[in-house]
Amino acid sequence: MSSSDALSENQGRVKPDAESNGTRRDFLNEIAAAALGVAGLGATVVTVKYLSPNVLFEPPTQFRAGAADDFPVNSVTYIRDQQVYIVRMSAGFYAVSAVCTHLGCITQWKAEENQISCPCHGSKFSREGAKLAGPAPRALPHFAVRLAPDGQLVVDKLEIVKETQVLKV
Ligand code: FES
């Protein structure tokens, strides 16, 4: 065997090792890049979450219940999304909470019985919200009602008023 034959034989052996090392290195580089990418993405998510305000979105406590003229005299209208009854009597308007004062169930207006009834434990209230029967500890609270310049009723659920307070229209 000549020296040039041995050299070319050695080169022939070295070449596949270099290629396989290159492939292994590339593979490890790809794994490292993927791991860095995942770590970077995780860090970005955590940072964005940390920087964004931790705000609890609640519905506004003031709402427009509708045009005063749309409520007939001697009516009780349930505003479902606000859980409030708008009551119109000949004396005027008032707004009564529909949330039972016992354990917070949503009451129902029973026109045939002329009273507000709680389906959970049987408390009963008059249309004015006064407690008539059941385990509820107190009457349903009244909320402030105002008339906006455009003729809409505006109820403020943060402002509790006396049950004798009526909006005259
Ligand atoms: S929650 Fe209404 S009576 Fe208990």
mmCIF file with all atom_site columns, C-alpha atoms and ligand atoms in Angstrom:
data_model
loop_
_atom_site.group_PDB
_atom_site.id
_atom_site.type_symbol
_atom_site.label_atom_id
_atom_site.label_alt_id
_atom_site.label_comp_id
_atom_site.label_asym_id
_atom_site.label_entity_id
_atom_site.label_seq_id
_atom_site.pdbx_PDB_ins_code
_atom_site.Cartn_x
_atom_site.Cartn_y
_atom_site.Cartn_z
_atom_site.occupancy
_atom_site.B_iso_or_equiv
_atom_site.pdbx_formal_charge
_atom_site.auth_seq_id
_atom_site.auth_comp_id
_atom_site.auth_asym_id
_atom_site.auth_atom_id
_atom_site.pdbx_PDB_model_num
ATOM   1   C  CA  . MET A 1 1   ? 0.000    0.000  0.000  1.00 0.00 ? 1   MET A CA  1
ATOM   2   C  CA  . SER A 1 2   ? 1.449    3.356  -0.987 1.00 0.00 ? 2   SER A CA  1
ATOM   3   C  CA  . SER A 1 3   ? 1.400    6.364  1.344  1.00 0.00 ? 3   SER A CA  1
ATOM   4   C  CA  . SER A 1 4   ? -1.012   8.176  -0.931 1.00 0.00 ? 4   SER A CA  1
ATOM   5   C  CA  . ASP A 1 5   ? -3.398   5.233  -0.765 1.00 0.00 ? 5   ASP A CA  1
ATOM   6   C  CA  . ALA A 1 6   ? -3.262   5.262  3.059  1.00 0.00 ? 6   ALA A CA  1
ATOM   7   C  CA  . LEU A 1 7   ? -3.873   9.013  3.119  1.00 0.00 ? 7   LEU A CA  1
ATOM   8   C  CA  . SER A 1 8   ? -6.859   8.796  0.874  1.00 0.00 ? 8   SER A CA  1
ATOM   9   C  CA  . GLU A 1 9   ? -8.140   5.898  2.973  1.00 0.00 ? 9   GLU A CA  1
ATOM   10  C  CA  . ASN A 1 10  ? -7.757   7.979  6.160  1.00 0.00 ? 10  ASN A CA  1
ATOM   11  C  CA  . GLN A 1 11  ? -9.429   10.917 4.551  1.00 0.00 ? 11  GLN A CA  1
ATOM   12  C  CA  . GLY A 1 12  ? -12.217  8.633  3.546  1.00 0.00 ? 12  GLY A CA  1
ATOM   13  C  CA  . ARG A 1 13  ? -12.656  7.603  7.192  1.00 0.00 ? 13  ARG A CA  1
ATOM   14  C  CA  . VAL A 1 14  ? -12.413  11.111 8.609  1.00 0.00 ? 14  VAL A CA  1
ATOM   15  C  CA  . LYS A 1 15  ? -14.980  12.610 6.320  1.00 0.00 ? 15  LYS A CA  1
ATOM   16  C  CA  . PRO A 1 16  ? -18.019  10.646 7.577  1.00 0.00 ? 16  PRO A CA  1
ATOM   17  C  CA  . ASP A 1 17  ? -17.095  11.458 11.224 1.00 0.00 ? 17  ASP A CA  1
ATOM   18  C  CA  . ALA A 1 18  ? -16.884  15.168 10.462 1.00 0.00 ? 18  ALA A CA  1
ATOM   19  C  CA  . GLU A 1 19  ? -20.254  15.036 8.726  1.00 0.00 ? 19  GLU A CA  1
ATOM   20  C  CA  . SER A 1 20  ? -21.849  13.162 11.609 1.00 0.00 ? 20  SER A CA  1
ATOM   21  C  CA  . ASN A 1 21  ? -20.330  15.623 14.112 1.00 0.00 ? 21  ASN A CA  1
ATOM   22  C  CA  . GLY A 1 22  ? -21.732  18.458 12.055 1.00 0.00 ? 22  GLY A CA  1
ATOM   23  C  CA  . THR A 1 23  ? -25.147  16.869 12.012 1.00 0.00 ? 23  THR A CA  1
ATOM   24  C  CA  . ARG A 1 24  ? -25.064  16.249 15.774 1.00 0.00 ? 24  ARG A CA  1
ATOM   25  C  CA  . ARG A 1 25  ? -23.914  19.818 16.382 1.00 0.00 ? 25  ARG A CA  1
ATOM   26  C  CA  . ASP A 1 26  ? -26.673  21.166 14.175 1.00 0.00 ? 26  ASP A CA  1
ATOM   27  C  CA  . PHE A 1 27  ? -29.193  19.049 16.000 1.00 0.00 ? 27  PHE A CA  1
ATOM   28  C  CA  . LEU A 1 28  ? -27.980  20.259 19.407 1.00 0.00 ? 28  LEU A CA  1
ATOM   29  C  CA  . ASN A 1 29  ? -28.012  23.848 18.155 1.00 0.00 ? 29  ASN A CA  1
ATOM   30  C  CA  . GLU A 1 30  ? -31.607  23.452 17.037 1.00 0.00 ? 30  GLU A CA  1
ATOM   31  C  CA  . ILE A 1 31  ? -32.594  21.987 20.424 1.00 0.00 ? 31  ILE A CA  1
ATOM   32  C  CA  . ALA A 1 32  ? -30.843  24.864 22.220 1.00 0.00 ? 32  ALA A CA  1
ATOM   33  C  CA  . ALA A 1 33  ? -32.536  27.435 19.975 1.00 0.00 ? 33  ALA A CA  1
ATOM   34  C  CA  . ALA A 1 34  ? -35.925  25.836 20.560 1.00 0.00 ? 34  ALA A CA  1
ATOM   35  C  CA  . ALA A 1 35  ? -35.359  25.801 24.332 1.00 0.00 ? 35  ALA A CA  1
ATOM   36  C  CA  . LEU A 1 36  ? -34.330  29.456 24.253 1.00 0.00 ? 36  LEU A CA  1
ATOM   37  C  CA  . GLY A 1 37  ? -37.384  30.275 22.173 1.00 0.00 ? 37  GLY A CA  1
ATOM   38  C  CA  . VAL A 1 38  ? -39.734  28.554 24.640 1.00 0.00 ? 38  VAL A CA  1
ATOM   39  C  CA  . ALA A 1 39  ? -38.021  30.258 27.593 1.00 0.00 ? 39  ALA A CA  1
ATOM   40  C  CA  . GLY A 1 40  ? -38.216  33.643 25.845 1.00 0.00 ? 40  GLY A CA  1
ATOM   41  C  CA  . LEU A 1 41  ? -41.896  33.153 25.039 1.00 0.00 ? 41  LEU A CA  1
ATOM   42  C  CA  . GLY A 1 42  ? -42.612  32.180 28.650 1.00 0.00 ? 42  GLY A CA  1
ATOM   43  C  CA  . ALA A 1 43  ? -40.729  35.220 29.941 1.00 0.00 ? 43  ALA A CA  1
ATOM   44  C  CA  . THR A 1 44  ? -42.663  37.474 27.526 1.00 0.00 ? 44  THR A CA  1
ATOM   45  C  CA  . VAL A 1 45  ? -46.021  36.070 28.644 1.00 0.00 ? 45  VAL A CA  1
ATOM   46  C  CA  . VAL A 1 46  ? -45.126  36.492 32.326 1.00 0.00 ? 46  VAL A CA  1
ATOM   47  C  CA  . THR A 1 47  ? -43.877  40.064 31.716 1.00 0.00 ? 47  THR A CA  1
ATOM   48  C  CA  . VAL A 1 48  ? -46.996  41.094 29.766 1.00 0.00 ? 48  VAL A CA  1
ATOM   49  C  CA  . LYS A 1 49  ? -49.221  39.583 32.453 1.00 0.00 ? 49  LYS A CA  1
ATOM   50  C  CA  . TYR A 1 50  ? -47.253  41.390 35.163 1.00 0.00 ? 50  TYR A CA  1
ATOM   51  C  CA  . LEU A 1 51  ? -47.457  44.742 33.372 1.00 0.00 ? 51  LEU A CA  1
ATOM   52  C  CA  . SER A 1 52  ? -51.148  44.547 32.464 1.00 0.00 ? 52  SER A CA  1
ATOM   53  C  CA  . PRO A 1 53  ? -53.472  46.067 35.105 1.00 0.00 ? 53  PRO A CA  1
ATOM   54  C  CA  . ASN A 1 54  ? -55.177  43.608 37.406 1.00 0.00 ? 54  ASN A CA  1
ATOM   55  C  CA  . VAL A 1 55  ? -58.666  45.060 37.020 1.00 0.00 ? 55  VAL A CA  1
ATOM   56  C  CA  . LEU A 1 56  ? -61.951  43.411 37.846 1.00 0.00 ? 56  LEU A CA  1
ATOM   57  C  CA  . PHE A 1 57  ? -64.505  44.445 35.251 1.00 0.00 ? 57  PHE A CA  1
ATOM   58  C  CA  . GLU A 1 58  ? -67.914  44.900 36.826 1.00 0.00 ? 58  GLU A CA  1
ATOM   59  C  CA  . PRO A 1 59  ? -71.051  46.286 35.259 1.00 0.00 ? 59  PRO A CA  1
ATOM   60  C  CA  . PRO A 1 60  ? -71.612  49.988 35.989 1.00 0.00 ? 60  PRO A CA  1
ATOM   61  C  CA  . THR A 1 61  ? -73.775  50.683 39.013 1.00 0.00 ? 61  THR A CA  1
ATOM   62  C  CA  . GLN A 1 62  ? -75.726  53.421 37.209 1.00 0.00 ? 62  GLN A CA  1
ATOM   63  C  CA  . PHE A 1 63  ? -77.966  52.392 34.356 1.00 0.00 ? 63  PHE A CA  1
ATOM   64  C  CA  . ARG A 1 64  ? -80.714  53.750 32.153 1.00 0.00 ? 64  ARG A CA  1
ATOM   65  C  CA  . ALA A 1 65  ? -83.876  51.760 32.705 1.00 0.00 ? 65  ALA A CA  1
ATOM   66  C  CA  . GLY A 1 66  ? -85.859  53.190 29.777 1.00 0.00 ? 66  GLY A CA  1
ATOM   67  C  CA  . ALA A 1 67  ? -88.175  56.069 29.001 1.00 0.00 ? 67  ALA A CA  1
ATOM   68  C  CA  . ALA A 1 68  ? -90.463  56.976 31.887 1.00 0.00 ? 68  ALA A CA  1
ATOM   69  C  CA  . ASP A 1 69  ? -93.444  57.016 29.534 1.00 0.00 ? 69  ASP A CA  1
ATOM   70  C  CA  . ASP A 1 70  ? -92.858  53.334 28.691 1.00 0.00 ? 70  ASP A CA  1
ATOM   71  C  CA  . PHE A 1 71  ? -93.782  52.232 32.219 1.00 0.00 ? 71  PHE A CA  1
ATOM   72  C  CA  . PRO A 1 72  ? -97.539  52.048 32.773 1.00 0.00 ? 72  PRO A CA  1
ATOM   73  C  CA  . VAL A 1 73  ? -98.959  53.312 36.049 1.00 0.00 ? 73  VAL A CA  1
ATOM   74  C  CA  . ASN A 1 74  ? -99.379  50.464 38.564 1.00 0.00 ? 74  ASN A CA  1
ATOM   75  C  CA  . SER A 1 75  ? -96.693  48.298 36.969 1.00 0.00 ? 75  SER A CA  1
ATOM   76  C  CA  . VAL A 1 76  ? -93.675  46.318 38.155 1.00 0.00 ? 76  VAL A CA  1
ATOM   77  C  CA  . THR A 1 77  ? -90.995  45.810 35.510 1.00 0.00 ? 77  THR A CA  1
ATOM   78  C  CA  . TYR A 1 78  ? -88.055  43.526 36.060 1.00 0.00 ? 78  TYR A CA  1
ATOM   79  C  CA  . ILE A 1 79  ? -84.766  44.735 34.533 1.00 0.00 ? 79  ILE A CA  1
ATOM   80  C  CA  . ARG A 1 80  ? -83.046  41.376 34.188 1.00 0.00 ? 80  ARG A CA  1
ATOM   81  C  CA  . ASP A 1 81  ? -79.465  42.432 33.497 1.00 0.00 ? 81  ASP A CA  1
ATOM   82  C  CA  . GLN A 1 82  ? -79.490  44.795 36.505 1.00 0.00 ? 82  GLN A CA  1
ATOM   83  C  CA  . GLN A 1 83  ? -81.604  42.637 38.846 1.00 0.00 ? 83  GLN A CA  1
ATOM   84  C  CA  . VAL A 1 84  ? -83.828  45.577 39.712 1.00 0.00 ? 84  VAL A CA  1
ATOM   85  C  CA  . TYR A 1 85  ? -87.583  46.132 39.681 1.00 0.00 ? 85  TYR A CA  1
ATOM   86  C  CA  . ILE A 1 86  ? -88.854  49.447 38.391 1.00 0.00 ? 86  ILE A CA  1
ATOM   87  C  CA  . VAL A 1 87  ? -92.173  50.106 40.061 1.00 0.00 ? 87  VAL A CA  1
ATOM   88  C  CA  . ARG A 1 88  ? -94.479  52.819 38.826 1.00 0.00 ? 88  ARG A CA  1
ATOM   89  C  CA  . MET A 1 89  ? -97.365  53.807 41.030 1.00 0.00 ? 89  MET A CA  1
ATOM   90  C  CA  . SER A 1 90  ? -99.647  56.810 40.725 1.00 0.00 ? 90  SER A CA  1
ATOM   91  C  CA  . ALA A 1 91  ? -97.366  58.584 43.219 1.00 0.00 ? 91  ALA A CA  1
ATOM   92  C  CA  . GLY A 1 92  ? -94.296  58.047 41.035 1.00 0.00 ? 92  GLY A CA  1
ATOM   93  C  CA  . PHE A 1 93  ? -91.355  55.714 40.415 1.00 0.00 ? 93  PHE A CA  1
ATOM   94  C  CA  . TYR A 1 94  ? -89.088  53.742 42.649 1.00 0.00 ? 94  TYR A CA  1
ATOM   95  C  CA  . ALA A 1 95  ? -86.468  51.030 42.042 1.00 0.00 ? 95  ALA A CA  1
ATOM   96  C  CA  . VAL A 1 96  ? -86.294  47.928 44.236 1.00 0.00 ? 96  VAL A CA  1
ATOM   97  C  CA  . SER A 1 97  ? -83.466  45.409 44.344 1.00 0.00 ? 97  SER A CA  1
ATOM   98  C  CA  . ALA A 1 98  ? -84.417  41.940 43.107 1.00 0.00 ? 98  ALA A CA  1
ATOM   99  C  CA  . VAL A 1 99  ? -81.681  40.307 45.189 1.00 0.00 ? 99  VAL A CA  1
ATOM   100 C  CA  . CYS A 1 100 ? -83.123  38.546 48.226 1.00 0.00 ? 100 CYS A CA  1
ATOM   101 C  CA  . THR A 1 101 ? -81.755  39.818 51.527 1.00 0.00 ? 101 THR A CA  1
ATOM   102 C  CA  . HIS A 1 102 ? -81.577  36.282 52.909 1.00 0.00 ? 102 HIS A CA  1
ATOM   103 C  CA  . LEU A 1 103 ? -78.870  34.546 50.843 1.00 0.00 ? 103 LEU A CA  1
ATOM   104 C  CA  . GLY A 1 104 ? -78.868  36.555 47.639 1.00 0.00 ? 104 GLY A CA  1
ATOM   105 C  CA  . CYS A 1 105 ? -81.166  34.566 45.361 1.00 0.00 ? 105 CYS A CA  1
ATOM   106 C  CA  . ILE A 1 106 ? -82.903  36.470 42.591 1.00 0.00 ? 106 ILE A CA  1
ATOM   107 C  CA  . THR A 1 107 ? -86.536  37.049 43.457 1.00 0.00 ? 107 THR A CA  1
ATOM   108 C  CA  . GLN A 1 108 ? -89.488  36.959 41.067 1.00 0.00 ? 108 GLN A CA  1
ATOM   109 C  CA  . TRP A 1 109 ? -92.414  39.314 40.704 1.00 0.00 ? 109 TRP A CA  1
ATOM   110 C  CA  . LYS A 1 110 ? -95.677  37.377 41.008 1.00 0.00 ? 110 LYS A CA  1
ATOM   111 C  CA  . ALA A 1 111 ? -98.354  39.633 39.564 1.00 0.00 ? 111 ALA A CA  1
ATOM   112 C  CA  . GLU A 1 112 ? -101.170 37.211 40.452 1.00 0.00 ? 112 GLU A CA  1
ATOM   113 C  CA  . GLU A 1 113 ? -100.131 37.332 44.133 1.00 0.00 ? 113 GLU A CA  1
ATOM   114 C  CA  . ASN A 1 114 ? -99.180  41.009 43.951 1.00 0.00 ? 114 ASN A CA  1
ATOM   115 C  CA  . GLN A 1 115 ? -95.873  40.267 45.664 1.00 0.00 ? 115 GLN A CA  1
ATOM   116 C  CA  . ILE A 1 116 ? -92.212  39.552 45.118 1.00 0.00 ? 116 ILE A CA  1
ATOM   117 C  CA  . SER A 1 117 ? -91.281  35.984 45.914 1.00 0.00 ? 117 SER A CA  1
ATOM   118 C  CA  . CYS A 1 118 ? -87.951  34.265 46.497 1.00 0.00 ? 118 CYS A CA  1
ATOM   119 C  CA  . PRO A 1 119 ? -87.724  30.787 44.960 1.00 0.00 ? 119 PRO A CA  1
ATOM   120 C  CA  . CYS A 1 120 ? -84.925  29.619 47.257 1.00 0.00 ? 120 CYS A CA  1
ATOM   121 C  CA  . HIS A 1 121 ? -86.400  29.590 50.768 1.00 0.00 ? 121 HIS A CA  1
ATOM   122 C  CA  . GLY A 1 122 ? -89.795  31.171 50.316 1.00 0.00 ? 122 GLY A CA  1
ATOM   123 C  CA  . SER A 1 123 ? -89.342  34.752 51.473 1.00 0.00 ? 123 SER A CA  1
ATOM   124 C  CA  . LYS A 1 124 ? -92.094  37.088 50.307 1.00 0.00 ? 124 LYS A CA  1
ATOM   125 C  CA  . PHE A 1 125 ? -91.967  40.838 49.820 1.00 0.00 ? 125 PHE A CA  1
ATOM   126 C  CA  . SER A 1 126 ? -94.540  43.435 48.910 1.00 0.00 ? 126 SER A CA  1
ATOM   127 C  CA  . ARG A 1 127 ? -94.124  45.408 45.688 1.00 0.00 ? 127 ARG A CA  1
ATOM   128 C  CA  . GLU A 1 128 ? -92.572  48.112 47.846 1.00 0.00 ? 128 GLU A CA  1
ATOM   129 C  CA  . GLY A 1 129 ? -89.955  45.567 48.958 1.00 0.00 ? 129 GLY A CA  1
ATOM   130 C  CA  . ALA A 1 130 ? -91.233  45.216 52.537 1.00 0.00 ? 130 ALA A CA  1
ATOM   131 C  CA  . LYS A 1 131 ? -90.694  41.769 54.021 1.00 0.00 ? 131 LYS A CA  1
ATOM   132 C  CA  . LEU A 1 132 ? -93.949  39.804 54.381 1.00 0.00 ? 132 LEU A CA  1
ATOM   133 C  CA  . ALA A 1 133 ? -92.781  36.267 55.165 1.00 0.00 ? 133 ALA A CA  1
ATOM   134 C  CA  . GLY A 1 134 ? -89.830  33.873 55.191 1.00 0.00 ? 134 GLY A CA  1
ATOM   135 C  CA  . PRO A 1 135 ? -86.276  33.908 56.488 1.00 0.00 ? 135 PRO A CA  1
ATOM   136 C  CA  . ALA A 1 136 ? -85.173  37.174 54.821 1.00 0.00 ? 136 ALA A CA  1
ATOM   137 C  CA  . PRO A 1 137 ? -83.846  39.433 57.589 1.00 0.00 ? 137 PRO A CA  1
ATOM   138 C  CA  . ARG A 1 138 ? -84.981  42.732 56.079 1.00 0.00 ? 138 ARG A CA  1
ATOM   139 C  CA  . ALA A 1 139 ? -86.793  44.475 53.257 1.00 0.00 ? 139 ALA A CA  1
ATOM   140 C  CA  . LEU A 1 140 ? -85.442  44.743 49.707 1.00 0.00 ? 140 LEU A CA  1
ATOM   141 C  CA  . PRO A 1 141 ? -83.450  47.983 49.379 1.00 0.00 ? 141 PRO A CA  1
ATOM   142 C  CA  . HIS A 1 142 ? -84.594  50.876 47.199 1.00 0.00 ? 142 HIS A CA  1
ATOM   143 C  CA  . PHE A 1 143 ? -82.170  52.547 44.793 1.00 0.00 ? 143 PHE A CA  1
ATOM   144 C  CA  . ALA A 1 144 ? -82.130  56.194 43.770 1.00 0.00 ? 144 ALA A CA  1
ATOM   145 C  CA  . VAL A 1 145 ? -84.050  56.942 40.555 1.00 0.00 ? 145 VAL A CA  1
ATOM   146 C  CA  . ARG A 1 146 ? -83.649  60.160 38.574 1.00 0.00 ? 146 ARG A CA  1
ATOM   147 C  CA  . LEU A 1 147 ? -85.136  61.474 35.389 1.00 0.00 ? 147 LEU A CA  1
ATOM   148 C  CA  . ALA A 1 148 ? -82.554  62.348 32.743 1.00 0.00 ? 148 ALA A CA  1
ATOM   149 C  CA  . PRO A 1 149 ? -83.171  65.368 30.463 1.00 0.00 ? 149 PRO A CA  1
ATOM   150 C  CA  . ASP A 1 150 ? -84.057  62.995 27.633 1.00 0.00 ? 150 ASP A CA  1
ATOM   151 C  CA  . GLY A 1 151 ? -86.902  61.462 29.660 1.00 0.00 ? 151 GLY A CA  1
ATOM   152 C  CA  . GLN A 1 152 ? -85.002  58.276 30.595 1.00 0.00 ? 152 GLN A CA  1
ATOM   153 C  CA  . LEU A 1 153 ? -85.060  56.842 34.094 1.00 0.00 ? 153 LEU A CA  1
ATOM   154 C  CA  . VAL A 1 154 ? -81.569  56.554 35.569 1.00 0.00 ? 154 VAL A CA  1
ATOM   155 C  CA  . VAL A 1 155 ? -81.063  54.185 38.497 1.00 0.00 ? 155 VAL A CA  1
ATOM   156 C  CA  . ASP A 1 156 ? -78.025  54.308 40.773 1.00 0.00 ? 156 ASP A CA  1
ATOM   157 C  CA  . LYS A 1 157 ? -77.525  51.001 42.558 1.00 0.00 ? 157 LYS A CA  1
ATOM   158 C  CA  . LEU A 1 158 ? -74.848  52.487 44.792 1.00 0.00 ? 158 LEU A CA  1
ATOM   159 C  CA  . GLU A 1 159 ? -77.284  54.976 46.301 1.00 0.00 ? 159 GLU A CA  1
ATOM   160 C  CA  . ILE A 1 160 ? -79.710  53.332 48.710 1.00 0.00 ? 160 ILE A CA  1
ATOM   161 C  CA  . VAL A 1 161 ? -82.682  55.546 49.518 1.00 0.00 ? 161 VAL A CA  1
ATOM   162 C  CA  . LYS A 1 162 ? -85.593  55.394 51.937 1.00 0.00 ? 162 LYS A CA  1
ATOM   163 C  CA  . GLU A 1 163 ? -88.566  53.403 50.716 1.00 0.00 ? 163 GLU A CA  1
ATOM   164 C  CA  . THR A 1 164 ? -90.675  56.531 51.033 1.00 0.00 ? 164 THR A CA  1
ATOM   165 C  CA  . GLN A 1 165 ? -88.563  58.345 48.414 1.00 0.00 ? 165 GLN A CA  1
ATOM   166 C  CA  . VAL A 1 166 ? -90.440  58.382 45.116 1.00 0.00 ? 166 VAL A CA  1
ATOM   167 C  CA  . LEU A 1 167 ? -89.611  60.022 41.814 1.00 0.00 ? 167 LEU A CA  1
ATOM   168 C  CA  . LYS A 1 168 ? -92.596  62.109 40.813 1.00 0.00 ? 168 LYS A CA  1
ATOM   169 C  CA  . VAL A 1 169 ? -92.944  62.541 37.061 1.00 0.00 ? 169 VAL A CA  1
HETATM 170 S  S1  . FES B 2 .   ? -82.358  33.456 49.513 1.00 0.00 ? 1   FES B S1  1
HETATM 171 FE FE1 . FES B 2 .   ? -84.331  34.226 49.459 1.00 0.00 ? 1   FES B FE1 1
HETATM 172 S  S2  . FES B 2 .   ? -85.316  33.252 51.063 1.00 0.00 ? 1   FES B S2  1
HETATM 173 FE FE2 . FES B 2 .   ? -83.333  32.457 51.114 1.00 0.00 ? 1   FES B FE2 1
#
